[in-house]
XYZ file of C-alpha atoms in Angstrom:
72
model
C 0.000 0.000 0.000
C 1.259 3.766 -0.772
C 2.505 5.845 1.516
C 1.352 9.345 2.084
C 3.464 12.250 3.280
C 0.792 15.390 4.203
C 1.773 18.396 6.518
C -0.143 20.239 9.342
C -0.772 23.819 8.615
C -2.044 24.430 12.547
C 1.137 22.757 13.858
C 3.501 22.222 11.144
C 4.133 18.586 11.772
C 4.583 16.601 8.758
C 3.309 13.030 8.882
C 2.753 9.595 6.502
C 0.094 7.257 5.663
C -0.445 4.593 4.427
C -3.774 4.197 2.132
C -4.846 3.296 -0.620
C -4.032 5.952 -4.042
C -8.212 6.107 -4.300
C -7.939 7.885 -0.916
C -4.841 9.768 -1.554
C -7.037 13.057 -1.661
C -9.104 12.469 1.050
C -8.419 14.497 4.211
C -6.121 13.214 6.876
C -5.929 14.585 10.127
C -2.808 15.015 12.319
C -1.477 12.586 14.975
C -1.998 16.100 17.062
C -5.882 16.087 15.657
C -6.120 19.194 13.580
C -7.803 18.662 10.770
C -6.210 21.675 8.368
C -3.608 19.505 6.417
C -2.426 19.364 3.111
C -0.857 16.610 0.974
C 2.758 16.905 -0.095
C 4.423 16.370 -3.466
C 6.430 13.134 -3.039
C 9.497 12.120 -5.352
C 11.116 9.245 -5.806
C 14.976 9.126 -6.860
C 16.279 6.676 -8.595
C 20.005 6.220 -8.513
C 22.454 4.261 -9.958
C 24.026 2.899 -13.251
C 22.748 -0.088 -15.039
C 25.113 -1.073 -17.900
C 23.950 -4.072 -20.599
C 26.751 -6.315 -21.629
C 28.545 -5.403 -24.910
C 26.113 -6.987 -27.983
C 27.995 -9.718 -29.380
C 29.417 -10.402 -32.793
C 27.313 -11.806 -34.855
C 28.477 -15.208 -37.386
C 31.747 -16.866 -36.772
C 31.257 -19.097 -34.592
C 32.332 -19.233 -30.853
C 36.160 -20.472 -31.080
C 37.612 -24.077 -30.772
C 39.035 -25.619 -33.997
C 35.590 -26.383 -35.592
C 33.886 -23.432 -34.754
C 36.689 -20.956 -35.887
C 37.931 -22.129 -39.016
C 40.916 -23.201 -37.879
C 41.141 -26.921 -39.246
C 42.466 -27.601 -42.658
């Protein structure tokens, strides 16, 4: 299930929850119980590299005597 981040604009506290992205929009009090809150933009980073192997070569063979051409 998603989690929520939504701030208080009485106290300032800034909370989570956990429901379900049909009741993303519906109000959410906070933990304090004021009831004047507003969602927050969440983003997600994604980090990292992913590299693919090198494509390979195609035709030739794979090496050994029969599969390079090297028997006479």
């Amino acid at each position: 299930m998603p989690r929520y981040e939504y701030r208080c604009r009485t106290c300032g506290d800034t909370f989570e929850l956990s429901r379900p992205m049909a009741e993303s929009s519906d109000p959410a009090a906070c933990p304090s119980g004021h009831d004047d809150t507003v969602k927050l933009l969440s983003t997600v980073a994604v980090g990292g590299s992913a590299s693919a192997p090198a494509p390979r070569a195609s035709g030739g063979g794979g090496g050994g005597c029969c599969g390079g051409g090297c028997c006479g």
